[in-house]
């Protein structure tokens, strides 16, 4: 039998469950930073995001967050702007949905931004779905 020469198996790579459920301090933007909403994930640690200042930027997810903080389309993130490349930025921080609502309440995010709905206005449940079923009366069932 071969000796185990590694530092551990699959469970070591997963790591401990870092409890992000506890309340953390709300991080506001500083100069050289901007709030953005992720439009789509591109793979390879990159995403396309619409910044609050109105420009669409290609964002790179920093190594500290890569494979640890999962970012999806529609998430509100804090990006660091590059002074030498205006069309690119770096994702610094991801806001949880309740933190994004607080930012909107404080006036940091504009009122027209849509939180926790994703991109494209995906409805959680179709309101007309109840009309798809045919309702029968008791005497109608006897005829069938």
C-alpha positions as CSV (number, residue, x, y, z in Angstrom):
1,X,0.0,0.0,0.0
2,X,1.3,3.5,-0.8
3,X,2.0,5.9,1.9
4,X,-0.2,9.0,2.1
5,X,2.0,11.9,1.1
6,X,-0.6,14.6,0.8
7,X,-1.9,17.0,3.5
8,X,-5.4,15.6,3.5
9,X,-8.3,14.7,1.4
10,X,-11.5,16.2,0.1
11,X,-12.7,17.3,3.4
12,X,-9.6,19.3,4.1
13,X,-10.1,21.2,0.8
14,X,-13.7,22.0,1.8
15,X,-12.4,23.6,5.0
16,X,-14.3,24.6,8.1
17,X,-17.7,26.2,7.8
18,X,-16.9,29.8,8.2
19,X,-20.0,31.2,9.9
20,X,-21.0,34.1,7.8
21,X,-24.4,34.1,9.4
22,X,-23.2,36.4,12.2
23,X,-23.8,40.1,11.8
24,X,-20.9,41.9,10.1
25,X,-20.2,45.6,9.8
26,X,-21.6,47.2,6.7
27,X,-18.8,48.3,4.3
28,X,-19.3,51.5,2.4
29,X,-17.5,52.6,-0.7
30,X,-14.4,54.8,-0.6
31,X,-12.8,56.8,-3.4
32,X,-11.6,54.5,-6.2
33,X,-14.5,52.1,-5.4
34,X,-18.0,51.7,-6.8
35,X,-21.1,49.7,-6.2
36,X,-22.1,47.3,-9.0
37,X,-24.7,44.7,-9.9
38,X,-23.4,41.5,-11.5
39,X,-25.0,41.0,-15.0
40,X,-23.5,37.7,-15.8
41,X,-20.7,35.3,-14.9
42,X,-18.1,34.7,-17.5
43,X,-16.0,32.0,-16.0
44,X,-12.3,32.0,-15.2
45,X,-13.0,34.2,-12.1
46,X,-14.5,37.0,-14.2
47,X,-17.9,38.6,-14.4
48,X,-19.7,41.4,-16.2
49,X,-21.2,44.1,-13.9
50,X,-23.2,47.3,-14.3
51,X,-21.7,49.9,-12.1
52,X,-23.9,52.5,-10.3
53,X,-22.2,55.3,-12.3
54,X,-23.8,53.8,-15.5
55,X,-20.8,52.0,-17.1
56,X,-20.6,48.3,-17.8
57,X,-17.3,46.8,-16.7
58,X,-15.5,43.5,-16.9
59,X,-14.7,42.5,-13.3
60,X,-12.1,40.1,-12.0
61,X,-12.9,38.3,-8.7
62,X,-9.9,38.6,-6.4
63,X,-8.1,35.6,-5.2
64,X,-9.2,35.8,-1.6
65,X,-12.9,35.5,-2.7
66,X,-12.3,33.0,-5.5
67,X,-14.0,29.6,-4.7
68,X,-14.8,30.9,-1.2
69,X,-17.5,33.5,-1.9
70,X,-19.9,32.5,-4.6
71,X,-21.1,35.3,-6.8
72,X,-24.2,35.0,-9.0
73,X,-26.0,37.2,-11.5
74,X,-28.0,39.9,-9.7
75,X,-25.7,40.2,-6.7
76,X,-24.6,43.6,-5.4
77,X,-20.8,43.8,-5.1
78,X,-18.2,46.5,-4.3
79,X,-15.6,46.9,-7.1
80,X,-12.3,48.6,-7.0
81,X,-11.8,50.8,-10.1
82,X,-8.5,50.7,-12.0
83,X,-7.0,54.0,-12.7
84,X,-5.2,52.7,-15.8
85,X,-8.2,50.7,-17.3
86,X,-11.6,52.3,-17.1
87,X,-13.5,49.4,-18.6
88,X,-12.1,46.8,-16.0
89,X,-12.5,46.5,-12.3
90,X,-11.8,44.1,-9.4
91,X,-14.5,42.6,-7.2
92,X,-13.6,43.5,-3.6
93,X,-16.6,42.6,-1.6
94,X,-20.0,40.8,-2.0
95,X,-23.0,42.2,-0.1
96,X,-25.5,39.8,1.4
97,X,-29.2,40.5,0.4
98,X,-30.0,42.1,3.7
99,X,-26.9,44.3,3.5
100,X,-27.9,45.4,0.0
101,X,-31.3,46.4,1.3
102,X,-29.6,48.4,4.0
103,X,-27.5,50.2,1.4
104,X,-30.6,51.0,-0.6
105,X,-32.3,52.3,2.5
106,X,-29.2,54.5,3.4
107,X,-29.4,56.0,-0.1
108,X,-26.1,54.5,-1.3
109,X,-27.8,52.6,-4.1
110,X,-30.3,54.2,-6.4
111,X,-34.0,53.5,-6.0
112,X,-34.4,52.0,-9.5
113,X,-32.0,49.2,-8.9
114,X,-33.7,45.8,-8.4
115,X,-32.4,43.7,-5.5
116,X,-32.6,39.9,-5.1
117,X,-34.7,39.5,-8.3
118,X,-31.7,38.5,-10.5
119,X,-31.3,39.9,-14.0
120,X,-34.1,39.9,-16.4
121,X,-36.9,40.2,-13.9
122,X,-37.4,36.6,-13.2
123,X,-40.6,36.1,-11.2
124,X,-40.5,33.7,-8.3
125,X,-43.9,32.3,-9.1
126,X,-46.1,32.8,-12.1
127,X,-49.3,34.4,-11.0
128,X,-51.3,32.9,-13.8
129,X,-50.2,29.3,-13.0
130,X,-53.4,28.7,-11.0
131,X,-55.5,29.1,-14.1
132,X,-53.8,26.1,-15.8
133,X,-55.9,23.6,-13.9
134,X,-59.5,22.8,-14.8
135,X,-61.9,22.8,-11.9
136,X,-64.7,20.2,-12.0
137,X,-67.9,20.2,-10.0
138,X,-69.0,17.0,-8.3
139,X,-71.7,16.2,-10.9
140,X,-69.1,16.7,-13.7
141,X,-66.8,14.1,-12.2
142,X,-69.7,11.5,-12.2
143,X,-70.2,12.1,-16.0
144,X,-66.5,11.3,-16.7
